[in-house]
Tab-separated table of C-alpha atoms in Angstrom:
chain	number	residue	atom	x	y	z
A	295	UNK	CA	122.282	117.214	86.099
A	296	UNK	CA	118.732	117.527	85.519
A	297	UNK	CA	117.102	114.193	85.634
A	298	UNK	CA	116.973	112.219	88.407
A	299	UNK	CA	118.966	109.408	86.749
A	300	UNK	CA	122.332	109.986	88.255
A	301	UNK	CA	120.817	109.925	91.338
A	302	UNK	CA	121.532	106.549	93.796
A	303	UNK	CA	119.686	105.474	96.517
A	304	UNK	CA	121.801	103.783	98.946
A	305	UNK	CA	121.220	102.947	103.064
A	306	UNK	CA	122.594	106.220	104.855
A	307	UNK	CA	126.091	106.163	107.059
A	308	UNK	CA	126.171	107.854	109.823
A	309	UNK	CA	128.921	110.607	107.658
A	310	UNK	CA	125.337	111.575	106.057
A	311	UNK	CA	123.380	112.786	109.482
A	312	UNK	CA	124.221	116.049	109.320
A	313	UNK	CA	123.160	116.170	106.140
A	314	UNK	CA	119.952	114.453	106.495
A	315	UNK	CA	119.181	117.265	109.298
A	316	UNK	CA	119.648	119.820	107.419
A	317	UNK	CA	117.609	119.063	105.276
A	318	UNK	CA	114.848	118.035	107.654
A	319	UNK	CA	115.307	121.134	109.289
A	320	UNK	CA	114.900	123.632	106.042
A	321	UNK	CA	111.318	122.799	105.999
A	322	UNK	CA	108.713	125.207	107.206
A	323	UNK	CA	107.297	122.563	109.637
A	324	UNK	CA	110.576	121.567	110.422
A	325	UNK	CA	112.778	124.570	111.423
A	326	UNK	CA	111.356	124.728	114.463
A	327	UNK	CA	111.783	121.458	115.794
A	328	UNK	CA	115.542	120.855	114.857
A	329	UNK	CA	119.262	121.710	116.180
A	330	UNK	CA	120.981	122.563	113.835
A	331	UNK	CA	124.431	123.381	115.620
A	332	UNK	CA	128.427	122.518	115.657
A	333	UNK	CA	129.128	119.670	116.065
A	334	UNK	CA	125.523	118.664	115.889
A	335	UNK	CA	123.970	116.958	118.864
A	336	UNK	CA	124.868	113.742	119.782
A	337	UNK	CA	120.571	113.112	120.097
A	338	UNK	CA	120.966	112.670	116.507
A	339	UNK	CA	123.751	110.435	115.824
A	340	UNK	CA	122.043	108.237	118.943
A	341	UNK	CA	118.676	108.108	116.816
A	342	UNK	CA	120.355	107.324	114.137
A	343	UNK	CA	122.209	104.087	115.478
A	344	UNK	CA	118.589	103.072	116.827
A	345	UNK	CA	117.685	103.415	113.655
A	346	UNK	CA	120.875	101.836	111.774
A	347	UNK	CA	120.468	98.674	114.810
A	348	UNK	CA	116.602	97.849	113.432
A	349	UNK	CA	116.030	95.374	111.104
A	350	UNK	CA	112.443	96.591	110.226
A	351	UNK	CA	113.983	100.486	109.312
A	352	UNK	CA	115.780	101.459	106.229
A	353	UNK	CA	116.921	105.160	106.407
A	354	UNK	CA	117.919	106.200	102.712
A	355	UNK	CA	119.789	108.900	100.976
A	356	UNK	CA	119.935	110.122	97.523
A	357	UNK	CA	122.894	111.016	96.449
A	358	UNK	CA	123.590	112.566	93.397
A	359	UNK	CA	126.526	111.722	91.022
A	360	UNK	CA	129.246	114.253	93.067
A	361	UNK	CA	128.335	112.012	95.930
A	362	UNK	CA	126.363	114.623	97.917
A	363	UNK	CA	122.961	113.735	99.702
A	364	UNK	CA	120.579	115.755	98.053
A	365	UNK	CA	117.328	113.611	99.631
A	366	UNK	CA	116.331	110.762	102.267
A	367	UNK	CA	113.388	109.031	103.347
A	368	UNK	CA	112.813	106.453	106.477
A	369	UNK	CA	110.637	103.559	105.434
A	370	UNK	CA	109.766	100.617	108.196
A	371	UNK	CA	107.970	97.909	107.696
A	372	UNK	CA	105.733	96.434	110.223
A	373	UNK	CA	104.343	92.705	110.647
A	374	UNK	CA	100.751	93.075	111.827
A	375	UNK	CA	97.809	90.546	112.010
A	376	UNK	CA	95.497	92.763	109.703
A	377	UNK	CA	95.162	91.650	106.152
A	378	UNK	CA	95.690	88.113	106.610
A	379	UNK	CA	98.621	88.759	108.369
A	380	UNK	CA	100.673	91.315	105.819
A	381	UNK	CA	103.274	93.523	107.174
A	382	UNK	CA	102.368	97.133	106.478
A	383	UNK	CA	104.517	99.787	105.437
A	384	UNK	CA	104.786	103.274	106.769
A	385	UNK	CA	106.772	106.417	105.034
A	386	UNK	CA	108.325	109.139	107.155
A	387	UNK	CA	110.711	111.942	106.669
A	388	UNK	CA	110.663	112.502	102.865
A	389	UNK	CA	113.162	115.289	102.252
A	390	UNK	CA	114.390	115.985	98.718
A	391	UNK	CA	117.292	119.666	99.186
A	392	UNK	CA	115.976	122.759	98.492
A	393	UNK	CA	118.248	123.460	95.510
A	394	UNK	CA	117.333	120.039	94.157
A	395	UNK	CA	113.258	119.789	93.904
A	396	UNK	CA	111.596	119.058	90.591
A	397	UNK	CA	114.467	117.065	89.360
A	398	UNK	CA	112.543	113.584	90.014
A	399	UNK	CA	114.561	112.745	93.339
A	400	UNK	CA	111.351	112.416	95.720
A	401	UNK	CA	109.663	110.401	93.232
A	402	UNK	CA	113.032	107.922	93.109
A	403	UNK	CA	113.088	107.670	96.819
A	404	UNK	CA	109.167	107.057	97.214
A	405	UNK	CA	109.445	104.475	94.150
A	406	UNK	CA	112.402	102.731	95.956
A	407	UNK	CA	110.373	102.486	99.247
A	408	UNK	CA	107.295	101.142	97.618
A	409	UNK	CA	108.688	98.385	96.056
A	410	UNK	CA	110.952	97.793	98.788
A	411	UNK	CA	107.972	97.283	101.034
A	412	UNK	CA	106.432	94.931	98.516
A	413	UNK	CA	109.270	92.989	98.590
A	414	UNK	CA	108.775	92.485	101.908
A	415	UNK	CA	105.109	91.390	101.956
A	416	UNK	CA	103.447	94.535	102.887
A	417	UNK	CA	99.963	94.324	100.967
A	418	UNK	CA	99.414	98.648	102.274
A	419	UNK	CA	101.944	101.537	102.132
A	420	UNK	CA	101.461	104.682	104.005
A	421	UNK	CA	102.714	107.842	105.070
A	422	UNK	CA	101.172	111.226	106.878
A	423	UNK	CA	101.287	114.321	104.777
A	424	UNK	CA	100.891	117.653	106.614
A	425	UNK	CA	97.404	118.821	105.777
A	426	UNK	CA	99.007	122.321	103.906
A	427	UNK	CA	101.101	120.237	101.691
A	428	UNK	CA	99.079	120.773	98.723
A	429	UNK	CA	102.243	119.918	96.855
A	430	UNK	CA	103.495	116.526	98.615
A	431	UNK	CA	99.076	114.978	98.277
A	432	UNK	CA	99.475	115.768	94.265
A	433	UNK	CA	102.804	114.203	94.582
A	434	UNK	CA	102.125	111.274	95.924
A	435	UNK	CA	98.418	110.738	94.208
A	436	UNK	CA	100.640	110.913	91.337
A	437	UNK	CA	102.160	108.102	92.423
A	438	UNK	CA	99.472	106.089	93.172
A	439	UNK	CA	98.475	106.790	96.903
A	440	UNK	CA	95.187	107.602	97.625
A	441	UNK	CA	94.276	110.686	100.237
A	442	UNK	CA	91.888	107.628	101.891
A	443	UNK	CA	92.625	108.296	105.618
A	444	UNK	CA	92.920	111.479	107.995
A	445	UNK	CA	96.195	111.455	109.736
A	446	UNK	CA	96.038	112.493	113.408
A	447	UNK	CA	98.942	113.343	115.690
A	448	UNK	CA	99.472	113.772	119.355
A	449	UNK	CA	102.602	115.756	119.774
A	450	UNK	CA	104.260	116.238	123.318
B	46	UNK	CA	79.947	95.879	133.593
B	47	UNK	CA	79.303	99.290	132.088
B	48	UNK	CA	82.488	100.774	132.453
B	49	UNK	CA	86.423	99.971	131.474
B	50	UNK	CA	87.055	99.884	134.961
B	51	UNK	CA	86.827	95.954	134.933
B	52	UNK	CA	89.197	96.256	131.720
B	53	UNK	CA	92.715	95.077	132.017
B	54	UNK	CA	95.468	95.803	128.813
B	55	UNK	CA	98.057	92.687	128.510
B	56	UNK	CA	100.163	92.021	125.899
B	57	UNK	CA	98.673	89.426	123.378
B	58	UNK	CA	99.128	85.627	123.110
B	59	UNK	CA	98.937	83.133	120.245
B	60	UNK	CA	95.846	82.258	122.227
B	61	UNK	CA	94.485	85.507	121.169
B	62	UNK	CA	94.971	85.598	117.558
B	63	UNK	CA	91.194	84.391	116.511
B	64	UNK	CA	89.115	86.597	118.875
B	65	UNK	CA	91.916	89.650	117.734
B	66	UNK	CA	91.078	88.353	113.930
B	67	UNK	CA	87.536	88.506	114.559
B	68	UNK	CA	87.253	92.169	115.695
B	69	UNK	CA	89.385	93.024	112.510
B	70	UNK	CA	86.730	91.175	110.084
B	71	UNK	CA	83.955	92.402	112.173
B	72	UNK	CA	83.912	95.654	110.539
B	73	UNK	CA	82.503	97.459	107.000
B	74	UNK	CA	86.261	97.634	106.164
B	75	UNK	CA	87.823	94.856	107.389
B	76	UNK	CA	85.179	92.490	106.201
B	77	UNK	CA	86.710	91.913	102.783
B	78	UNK	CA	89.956	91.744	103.850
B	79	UNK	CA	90.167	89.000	106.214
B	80	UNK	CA	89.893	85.394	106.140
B	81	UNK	CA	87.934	83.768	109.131
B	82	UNK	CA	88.347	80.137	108.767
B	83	UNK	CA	88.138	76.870	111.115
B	84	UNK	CA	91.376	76.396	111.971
B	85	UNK	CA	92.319	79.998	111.174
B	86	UNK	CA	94.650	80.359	108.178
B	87	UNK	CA	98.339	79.880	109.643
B	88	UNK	CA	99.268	83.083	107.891
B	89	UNK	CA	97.517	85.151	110.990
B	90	UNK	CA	99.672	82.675	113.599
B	91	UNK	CA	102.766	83.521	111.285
B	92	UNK	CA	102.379	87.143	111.483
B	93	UNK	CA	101.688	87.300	115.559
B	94	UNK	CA	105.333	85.235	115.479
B	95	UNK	CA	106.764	88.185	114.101
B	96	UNK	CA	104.926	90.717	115.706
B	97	UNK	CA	105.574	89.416	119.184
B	98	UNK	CA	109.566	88.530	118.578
B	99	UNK	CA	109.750	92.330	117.557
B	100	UNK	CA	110.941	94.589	120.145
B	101	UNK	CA	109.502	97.573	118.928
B	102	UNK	CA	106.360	96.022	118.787
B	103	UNK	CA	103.765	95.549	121.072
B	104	UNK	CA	99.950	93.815	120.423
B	105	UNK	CA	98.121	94.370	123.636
B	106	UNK	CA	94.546	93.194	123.862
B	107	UNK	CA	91.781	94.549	126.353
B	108	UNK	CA	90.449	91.571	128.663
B	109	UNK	CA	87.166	91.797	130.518
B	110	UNK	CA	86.859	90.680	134.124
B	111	UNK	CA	85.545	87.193	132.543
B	112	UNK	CA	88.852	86.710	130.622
B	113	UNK	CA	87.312	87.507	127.389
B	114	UNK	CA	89.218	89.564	124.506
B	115	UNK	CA	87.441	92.909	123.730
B	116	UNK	CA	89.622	94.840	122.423
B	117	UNK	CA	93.120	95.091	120.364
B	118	UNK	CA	95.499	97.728	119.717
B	119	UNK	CA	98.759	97.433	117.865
B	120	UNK	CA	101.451	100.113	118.786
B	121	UNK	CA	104.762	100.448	117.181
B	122	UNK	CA	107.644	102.439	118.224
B	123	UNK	CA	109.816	103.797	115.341
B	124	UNK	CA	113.474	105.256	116.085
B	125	UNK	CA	114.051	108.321	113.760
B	126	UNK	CA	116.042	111.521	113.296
B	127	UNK	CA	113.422	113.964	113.190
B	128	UNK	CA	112.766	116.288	116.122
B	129	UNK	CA	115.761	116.268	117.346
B	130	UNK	CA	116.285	112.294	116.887
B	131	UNK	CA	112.747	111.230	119.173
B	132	UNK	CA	111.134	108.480	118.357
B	133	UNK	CA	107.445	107.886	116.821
B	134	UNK	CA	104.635	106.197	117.720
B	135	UNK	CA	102.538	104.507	115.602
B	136	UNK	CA	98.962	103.079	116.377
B	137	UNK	CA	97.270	100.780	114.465
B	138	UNK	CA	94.580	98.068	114.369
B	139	UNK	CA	92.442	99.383	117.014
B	140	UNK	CA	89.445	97.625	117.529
B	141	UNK	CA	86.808	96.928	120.401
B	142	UNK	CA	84.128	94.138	120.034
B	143	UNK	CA	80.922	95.451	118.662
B	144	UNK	CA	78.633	94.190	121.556
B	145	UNK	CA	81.109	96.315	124.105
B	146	UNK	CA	81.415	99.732	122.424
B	147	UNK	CA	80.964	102.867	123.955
B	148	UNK	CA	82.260	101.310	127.308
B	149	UNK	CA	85.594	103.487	127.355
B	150	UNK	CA	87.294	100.401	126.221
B	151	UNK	CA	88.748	101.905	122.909
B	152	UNK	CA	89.716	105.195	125.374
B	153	UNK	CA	91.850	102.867	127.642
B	154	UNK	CA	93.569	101.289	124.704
B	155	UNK	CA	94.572	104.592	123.097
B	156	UNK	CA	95.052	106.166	126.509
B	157	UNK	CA	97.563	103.158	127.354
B	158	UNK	CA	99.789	103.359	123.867
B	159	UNK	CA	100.329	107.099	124.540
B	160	UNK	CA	101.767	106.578	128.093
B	161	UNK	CA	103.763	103.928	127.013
B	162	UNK	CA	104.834	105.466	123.600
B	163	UNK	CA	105.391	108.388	125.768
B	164	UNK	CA	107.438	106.667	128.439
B	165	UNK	CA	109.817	105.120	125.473
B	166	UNK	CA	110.833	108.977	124.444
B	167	UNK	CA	108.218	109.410	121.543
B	168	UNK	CA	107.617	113.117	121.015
B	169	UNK	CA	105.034	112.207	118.474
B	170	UNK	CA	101.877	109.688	117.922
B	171	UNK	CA	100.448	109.479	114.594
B	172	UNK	CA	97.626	107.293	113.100
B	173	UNK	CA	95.385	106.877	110.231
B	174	UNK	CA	92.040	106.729	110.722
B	175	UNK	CA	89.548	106.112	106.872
B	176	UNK	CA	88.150	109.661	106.316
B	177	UNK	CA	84.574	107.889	106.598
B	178	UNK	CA	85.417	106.829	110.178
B	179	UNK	CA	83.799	110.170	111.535
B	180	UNK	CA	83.330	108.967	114.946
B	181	UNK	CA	86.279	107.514	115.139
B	182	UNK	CA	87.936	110.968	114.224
B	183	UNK	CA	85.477	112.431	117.121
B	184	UNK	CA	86.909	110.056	119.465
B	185	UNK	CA	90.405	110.680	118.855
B	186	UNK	CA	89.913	114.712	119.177
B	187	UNK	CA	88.732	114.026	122.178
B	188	UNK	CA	91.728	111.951	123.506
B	189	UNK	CA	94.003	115.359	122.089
B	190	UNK	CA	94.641	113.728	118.721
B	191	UNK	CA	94.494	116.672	116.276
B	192	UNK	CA	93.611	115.832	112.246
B	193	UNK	CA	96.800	117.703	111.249
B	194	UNK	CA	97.486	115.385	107.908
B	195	UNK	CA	96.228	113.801	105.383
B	196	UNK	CA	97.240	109.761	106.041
B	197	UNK	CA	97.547	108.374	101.992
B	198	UNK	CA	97.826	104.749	101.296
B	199	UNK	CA	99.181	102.455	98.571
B	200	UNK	CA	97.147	98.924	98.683
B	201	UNK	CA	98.443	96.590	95.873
């Protein structure tokens, strides 16, 4: 499989979070900030019924065509008065696995979000890119976002 | 008054919408964007609706000591997996009238979403600010917001 055409993006189950962790956790940036441990903690399986509870959130996977989640992506969309009133939506926690990059999965997932949010009415999609992720900006200029805004973070 | 000590942060009301809409036009960005009508287009009434049924949601406005709206901030708390399954806050649509700037206004907006953002388990705040917005990037450094990413946006 080297196309990303037997891949399916479908809502994730909560038999994918440990999956989806890993993921986010073999990341530079992330590796640090995850627990990856057995069984894994219960703070993710209670983020992600939060998460599987909201109406405005849509956590993805991409699974591939042996049924294995090989990417994900969060994507929430957010009425706000701004633009005559259009909902805006926001990107987070793009992961593609590390034995799967290049293979067209991230730009699948992003693709599904963006027209997902248009769907919805949101007139602006955005995300936050870590500033060293030379990579992920040609990626997504690629397709179509525009490096327009800096992206600041307060982390506790 | 020449300080934000006679500045109080309460939730919005429909009440609010056209002085919130006319902070968002009132700017070199916003300008083009908005629609400032009498009777304001419904779609801004529509969209405070949904913003204020949302739980995750919250509009606040800053209100001087004369009752008047001065200020708006939009701040939305978004349940995830990532770091260890805390949630995210998001600010956007901050905005303080242009004949009250440099008042500390904008400073107890901001300072008020990351205490409550912080209070609701976020480990994170994020925003986008337009890379021309250099004082607005001063502002936020100075409030412990670091310019870590690169915020990149869709508009269709």
């Amino acid at each position: 499989m080297n196309t990303s055409s037997a891949i399916s993006i479908r809502r994730a189950r909560r038999e994918d979070v440990e999956a989806i962790v890993k993921m986010l956790a073999d990341d530079p940036l992330g590796r640090s900030r995850e627990r990856i441990e057995h069984p894994l903690p219960s703070c993710y399986f209670d983020a992600f019924e939060a998460v599987d509870r909201d109406p405005r959130i849509q956590l993805v996977v991409a699974e591939d065509n042996a049924g294995a989640v090989v990417g994900c992506l969060e994507l929430c969309v957010m009425p706000g008065l701004s633009s005559q009133g259009a909902s805006l939506g926001l990107i987070e926690d793009v992961r593609v696995a590390m034995h799967c990059r290049s293979r067209g999965i991230g730009e699948k997932l992003v693709r599904w979000a963006v027209a997902d949010a248009r769907a919805k009415g949101c007139k602006l999609v955005e995300l936050l890119t870590h500033h060293t992720r030379v990579d992920a900006q040609r990626f997504y200029k690629r397709l179509g976002f525009v490096p327009s805004h800096v992206g600041m973070t307060l982390r506790f």
